[in-house]
JSON list of C-alpha atoms in Angstrom, two decimals:
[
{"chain": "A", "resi": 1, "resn": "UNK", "atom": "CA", "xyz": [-14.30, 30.72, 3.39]},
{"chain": "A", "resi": 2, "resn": "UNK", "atom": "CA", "xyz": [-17.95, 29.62, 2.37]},
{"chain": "A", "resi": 3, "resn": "UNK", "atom": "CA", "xyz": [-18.13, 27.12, -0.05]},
{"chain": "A", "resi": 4, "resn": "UNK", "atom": "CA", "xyz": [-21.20, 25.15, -2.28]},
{"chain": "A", "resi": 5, "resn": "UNK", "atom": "CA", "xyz": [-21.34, 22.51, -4.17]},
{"chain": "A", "resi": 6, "resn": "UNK", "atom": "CA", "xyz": [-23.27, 21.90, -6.76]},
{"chain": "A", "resi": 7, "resn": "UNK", "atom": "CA", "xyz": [-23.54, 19.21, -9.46]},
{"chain": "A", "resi": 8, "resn": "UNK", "atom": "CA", "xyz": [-25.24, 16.00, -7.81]},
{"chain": "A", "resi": 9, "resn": "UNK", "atom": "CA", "xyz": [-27.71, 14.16, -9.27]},
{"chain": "A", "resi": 10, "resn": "UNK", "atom": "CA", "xyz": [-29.37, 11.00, -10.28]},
{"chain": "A", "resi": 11, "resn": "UNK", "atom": "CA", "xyz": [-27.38, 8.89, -13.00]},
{"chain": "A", "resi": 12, "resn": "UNK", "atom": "CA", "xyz": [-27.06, 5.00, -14.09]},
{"chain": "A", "resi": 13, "resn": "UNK", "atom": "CA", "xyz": [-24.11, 3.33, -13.38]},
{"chain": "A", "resi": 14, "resn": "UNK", "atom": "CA", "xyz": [-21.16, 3.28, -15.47]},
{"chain": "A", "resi": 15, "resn": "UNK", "atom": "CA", "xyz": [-22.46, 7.05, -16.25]},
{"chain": "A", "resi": 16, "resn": "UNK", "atom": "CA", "xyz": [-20.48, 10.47, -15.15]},
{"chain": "A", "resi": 17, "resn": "UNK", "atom": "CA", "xyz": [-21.19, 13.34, -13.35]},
{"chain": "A", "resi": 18, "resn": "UNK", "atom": "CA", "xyz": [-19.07, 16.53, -12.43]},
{"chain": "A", "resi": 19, "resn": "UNK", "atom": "CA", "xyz": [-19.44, 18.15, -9.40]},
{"chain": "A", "resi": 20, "resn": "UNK", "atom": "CA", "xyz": [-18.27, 21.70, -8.93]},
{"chain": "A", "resi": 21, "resn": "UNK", "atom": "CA", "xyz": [-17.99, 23.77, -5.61]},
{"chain": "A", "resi": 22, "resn": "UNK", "atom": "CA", "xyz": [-17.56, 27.16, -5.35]},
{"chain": "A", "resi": 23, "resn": "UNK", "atom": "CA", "xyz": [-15.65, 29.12, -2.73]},
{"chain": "A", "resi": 24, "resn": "UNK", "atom": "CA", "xyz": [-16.17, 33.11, -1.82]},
{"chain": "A", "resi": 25, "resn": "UNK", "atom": "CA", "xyz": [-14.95, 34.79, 1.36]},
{"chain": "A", "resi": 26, "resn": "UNK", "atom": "CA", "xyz": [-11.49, 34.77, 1.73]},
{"chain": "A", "resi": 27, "resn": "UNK", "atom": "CA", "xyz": [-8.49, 33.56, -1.11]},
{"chain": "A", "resi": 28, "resn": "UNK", "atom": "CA", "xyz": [-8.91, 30.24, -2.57]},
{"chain": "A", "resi": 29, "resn": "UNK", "atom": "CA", "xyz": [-5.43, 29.82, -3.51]},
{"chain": "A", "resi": 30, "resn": "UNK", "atom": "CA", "xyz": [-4.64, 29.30, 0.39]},
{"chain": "A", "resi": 31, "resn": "UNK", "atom": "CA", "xyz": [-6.82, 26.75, 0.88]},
{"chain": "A", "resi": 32, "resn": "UNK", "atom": "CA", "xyz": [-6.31, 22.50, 0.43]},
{"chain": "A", "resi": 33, "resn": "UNK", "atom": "CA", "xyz": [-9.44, 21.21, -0.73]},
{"chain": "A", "resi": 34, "resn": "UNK", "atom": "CA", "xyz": [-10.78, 17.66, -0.42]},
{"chain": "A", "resi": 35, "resn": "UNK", "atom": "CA", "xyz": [-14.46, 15.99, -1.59]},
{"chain": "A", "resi": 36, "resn": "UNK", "atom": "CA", "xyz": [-15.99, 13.76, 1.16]},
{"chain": "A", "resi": 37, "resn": "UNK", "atom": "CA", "xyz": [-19.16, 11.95, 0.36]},
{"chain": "A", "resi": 38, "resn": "UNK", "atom": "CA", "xyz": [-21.40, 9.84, 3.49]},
{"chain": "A", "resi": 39, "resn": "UNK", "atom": "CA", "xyz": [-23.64, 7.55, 2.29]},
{"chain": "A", "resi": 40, "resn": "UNK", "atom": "CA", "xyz": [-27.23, 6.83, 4.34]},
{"chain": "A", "resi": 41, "resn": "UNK", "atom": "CA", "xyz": [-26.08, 5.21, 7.92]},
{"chain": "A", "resi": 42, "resn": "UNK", "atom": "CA", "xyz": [-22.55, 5.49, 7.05]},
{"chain": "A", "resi": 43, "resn": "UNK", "atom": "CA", "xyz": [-19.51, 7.59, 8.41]},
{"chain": "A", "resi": 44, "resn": "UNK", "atom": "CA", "xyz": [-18.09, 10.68, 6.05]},
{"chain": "A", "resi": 45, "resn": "UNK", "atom": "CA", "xyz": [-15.17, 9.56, 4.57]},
{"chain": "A", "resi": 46, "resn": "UNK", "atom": "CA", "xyz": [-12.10, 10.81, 1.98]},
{"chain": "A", "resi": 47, "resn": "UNK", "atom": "CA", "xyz": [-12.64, 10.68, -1.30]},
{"chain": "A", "resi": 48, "resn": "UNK", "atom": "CA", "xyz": [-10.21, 13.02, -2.70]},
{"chain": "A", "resi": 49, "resn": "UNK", "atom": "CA", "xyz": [-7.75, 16.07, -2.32]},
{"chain": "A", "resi": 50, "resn": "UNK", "atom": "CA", "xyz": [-6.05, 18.92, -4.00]},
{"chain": "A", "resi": 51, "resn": "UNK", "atom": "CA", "xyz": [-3.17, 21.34, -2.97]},
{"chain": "A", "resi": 52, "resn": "UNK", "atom": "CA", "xyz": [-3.57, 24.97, -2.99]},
{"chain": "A", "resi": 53, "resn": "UNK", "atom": "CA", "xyz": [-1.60, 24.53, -6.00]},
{"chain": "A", "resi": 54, "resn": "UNK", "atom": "CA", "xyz": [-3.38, 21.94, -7.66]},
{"chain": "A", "resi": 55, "resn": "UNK", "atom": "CA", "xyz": [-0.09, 19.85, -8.66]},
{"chain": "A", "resi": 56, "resn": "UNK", "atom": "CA", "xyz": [-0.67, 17.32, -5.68]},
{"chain": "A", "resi": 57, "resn": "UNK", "atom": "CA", "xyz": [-3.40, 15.08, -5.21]},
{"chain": "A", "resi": 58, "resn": "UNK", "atom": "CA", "xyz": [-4.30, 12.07, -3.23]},
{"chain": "A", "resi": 59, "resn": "UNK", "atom": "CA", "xyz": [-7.35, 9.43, -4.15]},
{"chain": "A", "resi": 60, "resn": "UNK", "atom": "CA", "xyz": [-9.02, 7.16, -1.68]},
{"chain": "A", "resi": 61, "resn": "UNK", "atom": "CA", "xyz": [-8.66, 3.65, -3.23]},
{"chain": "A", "resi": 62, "resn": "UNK", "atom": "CA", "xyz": [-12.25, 3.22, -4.36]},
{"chain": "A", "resi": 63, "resn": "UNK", "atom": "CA", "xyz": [-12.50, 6.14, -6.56]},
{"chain": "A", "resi": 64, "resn": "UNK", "atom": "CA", "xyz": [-8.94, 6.05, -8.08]},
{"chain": "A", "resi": 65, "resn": "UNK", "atom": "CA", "xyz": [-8.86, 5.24, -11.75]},
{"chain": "A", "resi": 66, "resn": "UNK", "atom": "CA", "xyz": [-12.70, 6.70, -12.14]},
{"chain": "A", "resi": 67, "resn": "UNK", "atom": "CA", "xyz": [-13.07, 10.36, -10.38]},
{"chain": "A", "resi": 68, "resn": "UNK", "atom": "CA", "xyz": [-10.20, 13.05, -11.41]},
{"chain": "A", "resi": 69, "resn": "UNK", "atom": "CA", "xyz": [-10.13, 16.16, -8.61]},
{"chain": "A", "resi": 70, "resn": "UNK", "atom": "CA", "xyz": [-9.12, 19.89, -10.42]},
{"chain": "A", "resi": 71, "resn": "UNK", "atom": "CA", "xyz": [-9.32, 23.59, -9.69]},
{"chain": "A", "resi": 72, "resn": "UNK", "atom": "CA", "xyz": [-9.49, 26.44, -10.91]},
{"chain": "A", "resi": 73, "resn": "UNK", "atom": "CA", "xyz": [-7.76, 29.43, -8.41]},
{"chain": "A", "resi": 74, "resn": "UNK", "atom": "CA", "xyz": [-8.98, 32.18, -11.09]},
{"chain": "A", "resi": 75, "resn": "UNK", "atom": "CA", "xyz": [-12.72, 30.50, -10.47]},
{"chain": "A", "resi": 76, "resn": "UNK", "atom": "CA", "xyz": [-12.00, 29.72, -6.56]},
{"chain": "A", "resi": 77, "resn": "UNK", "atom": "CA", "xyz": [-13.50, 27.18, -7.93]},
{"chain": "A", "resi": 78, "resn": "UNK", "atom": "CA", "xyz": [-12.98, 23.11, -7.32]},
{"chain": "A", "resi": 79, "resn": "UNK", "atom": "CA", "xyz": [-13.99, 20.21, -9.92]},
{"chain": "A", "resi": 80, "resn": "UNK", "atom": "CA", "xyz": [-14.99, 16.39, -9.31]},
{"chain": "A", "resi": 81, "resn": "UNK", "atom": "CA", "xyz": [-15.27, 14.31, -12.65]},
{"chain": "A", "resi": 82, "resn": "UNK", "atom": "CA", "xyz": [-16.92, 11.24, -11.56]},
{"chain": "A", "resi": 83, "resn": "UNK", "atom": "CA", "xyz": [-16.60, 8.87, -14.61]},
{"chain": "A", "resi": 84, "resn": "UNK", "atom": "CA", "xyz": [-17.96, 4.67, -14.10]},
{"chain": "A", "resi": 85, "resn": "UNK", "atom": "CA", "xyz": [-20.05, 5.37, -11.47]},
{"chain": "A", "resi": 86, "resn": "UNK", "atom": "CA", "xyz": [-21.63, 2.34, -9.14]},
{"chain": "A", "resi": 87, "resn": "UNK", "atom": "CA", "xyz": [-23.89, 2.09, -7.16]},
{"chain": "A", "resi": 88, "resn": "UNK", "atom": "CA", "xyz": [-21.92, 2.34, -4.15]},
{"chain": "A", "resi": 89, "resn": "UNK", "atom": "CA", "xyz": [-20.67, 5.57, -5.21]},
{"chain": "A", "resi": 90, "resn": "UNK", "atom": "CA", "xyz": [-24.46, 7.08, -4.00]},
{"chain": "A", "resi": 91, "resn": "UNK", "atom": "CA", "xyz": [-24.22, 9.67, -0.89]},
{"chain": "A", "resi": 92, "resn": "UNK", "atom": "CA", "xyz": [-23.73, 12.63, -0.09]},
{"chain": "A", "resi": 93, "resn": "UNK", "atom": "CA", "xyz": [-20.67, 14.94, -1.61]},
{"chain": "A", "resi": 94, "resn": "UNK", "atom": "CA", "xyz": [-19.60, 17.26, 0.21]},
{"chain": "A", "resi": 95, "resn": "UNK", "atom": "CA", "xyz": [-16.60, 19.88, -0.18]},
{"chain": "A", "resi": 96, "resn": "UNK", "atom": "CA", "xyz": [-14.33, 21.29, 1.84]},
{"chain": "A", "resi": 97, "resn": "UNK", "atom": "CA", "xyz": [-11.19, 23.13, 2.73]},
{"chain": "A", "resi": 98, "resn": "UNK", "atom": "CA", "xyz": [-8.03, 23.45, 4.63]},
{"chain": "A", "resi": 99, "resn": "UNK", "atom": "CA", "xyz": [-5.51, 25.65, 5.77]},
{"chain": "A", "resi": 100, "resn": "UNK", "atom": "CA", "xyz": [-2.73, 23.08, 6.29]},
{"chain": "A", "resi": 101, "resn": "UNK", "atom": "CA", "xyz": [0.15, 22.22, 3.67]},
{"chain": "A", "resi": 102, "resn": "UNK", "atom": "CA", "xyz": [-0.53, 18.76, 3.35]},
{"chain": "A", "resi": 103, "resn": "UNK", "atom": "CA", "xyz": [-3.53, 16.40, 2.00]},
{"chain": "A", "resi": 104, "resn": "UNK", "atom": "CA", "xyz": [-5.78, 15.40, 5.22]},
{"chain": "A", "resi": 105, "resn": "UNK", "atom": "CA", "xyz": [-7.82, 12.44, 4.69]},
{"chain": "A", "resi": 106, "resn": "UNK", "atom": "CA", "xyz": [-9.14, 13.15, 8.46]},
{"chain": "A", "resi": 107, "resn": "UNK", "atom": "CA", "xyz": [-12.64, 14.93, 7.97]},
{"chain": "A", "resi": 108, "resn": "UNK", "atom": "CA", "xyz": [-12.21, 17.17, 11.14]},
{"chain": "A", "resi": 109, "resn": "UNK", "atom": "CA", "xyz": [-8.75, 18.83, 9.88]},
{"chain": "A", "resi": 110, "resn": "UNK", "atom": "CA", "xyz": [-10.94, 20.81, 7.65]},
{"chain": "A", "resi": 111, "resn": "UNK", "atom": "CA", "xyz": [-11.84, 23.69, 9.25]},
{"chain": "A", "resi": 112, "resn": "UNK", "atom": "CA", "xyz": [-15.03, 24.69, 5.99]},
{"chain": "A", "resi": 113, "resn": "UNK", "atom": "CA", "xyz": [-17.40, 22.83, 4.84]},
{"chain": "A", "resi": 114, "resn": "UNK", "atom": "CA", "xyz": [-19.99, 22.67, 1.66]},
{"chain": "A", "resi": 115, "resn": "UNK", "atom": "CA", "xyz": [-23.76, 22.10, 2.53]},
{"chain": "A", "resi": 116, "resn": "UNK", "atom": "CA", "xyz": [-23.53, 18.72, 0.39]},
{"chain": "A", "resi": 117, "resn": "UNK", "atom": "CA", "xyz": [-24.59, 17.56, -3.39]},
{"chain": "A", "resi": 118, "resn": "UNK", "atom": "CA", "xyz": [-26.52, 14.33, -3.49]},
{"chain": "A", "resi": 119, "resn": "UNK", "atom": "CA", "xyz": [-25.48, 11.79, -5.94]},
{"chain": "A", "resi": 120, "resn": "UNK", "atom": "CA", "xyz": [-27.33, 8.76, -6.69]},
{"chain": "A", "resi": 121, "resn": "UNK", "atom": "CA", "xyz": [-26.32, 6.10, -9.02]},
{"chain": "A", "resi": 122, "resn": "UNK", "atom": "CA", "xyz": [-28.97, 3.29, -10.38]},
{"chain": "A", "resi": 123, "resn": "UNK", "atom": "CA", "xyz": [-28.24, 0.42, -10.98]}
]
């Protein structure tokens, strides 16, 4: 499956953005996805994942309360809502999906991967 993300941007904090990647190649509806983000000299880490469904998610910590995951399977499409930002929210987004059943929070169980959205929030 090929996937890009689009959406980043520049924005002050406490402002929102939505970030939106798109998936073409093979059926969306099979596929887990998760939003990663790696800020400048930092590792990639979780920031949240969806089911193939949709009905299951899972936040990392810093983002719960302020960034809401969705798809759309009719789209093959995948939302980010990214409401409050801070500052520390600025890196790299990135998309991707997996194959398994469950929610990985481990970047290398996802076998596809977006080319990346840059968000950067002022402060």
């Amino acid at each position: 499956v090929q996937l890009q993300a689009s959406g980043g941007g520049l924005v002050q904090a406490g402002g929102s953005l939505r970030l939106s990647c798109s998936a073409s190649g093979r059926t969306f509806s099979n596929y887990g996805m998760g939003w990663f983000r790696q800020a400048p000299g930092k590792e990639r880490e979780f920031v949240v994942g969806i089911t193939q469904s949709g009905l299951g998610t899972n936040y990392a910590d810093s983002v719960k309360g302020r960034f809401t995951i969705s798809r759309d399977n009719a789209k093959n499409t995948v939302y980010l809502q990214m409401n409050s930002l801070k500052a520390e929210d600025t890196a790299v987004y990135y998309c991707a999906a997996s194959a398994r059943l469950v929610l990985d929070t481990r970047p290398d169980l996802y076998g596809y991967w977006g080319q990346g959205t840059l968000v950067t929030v002022s402060s």
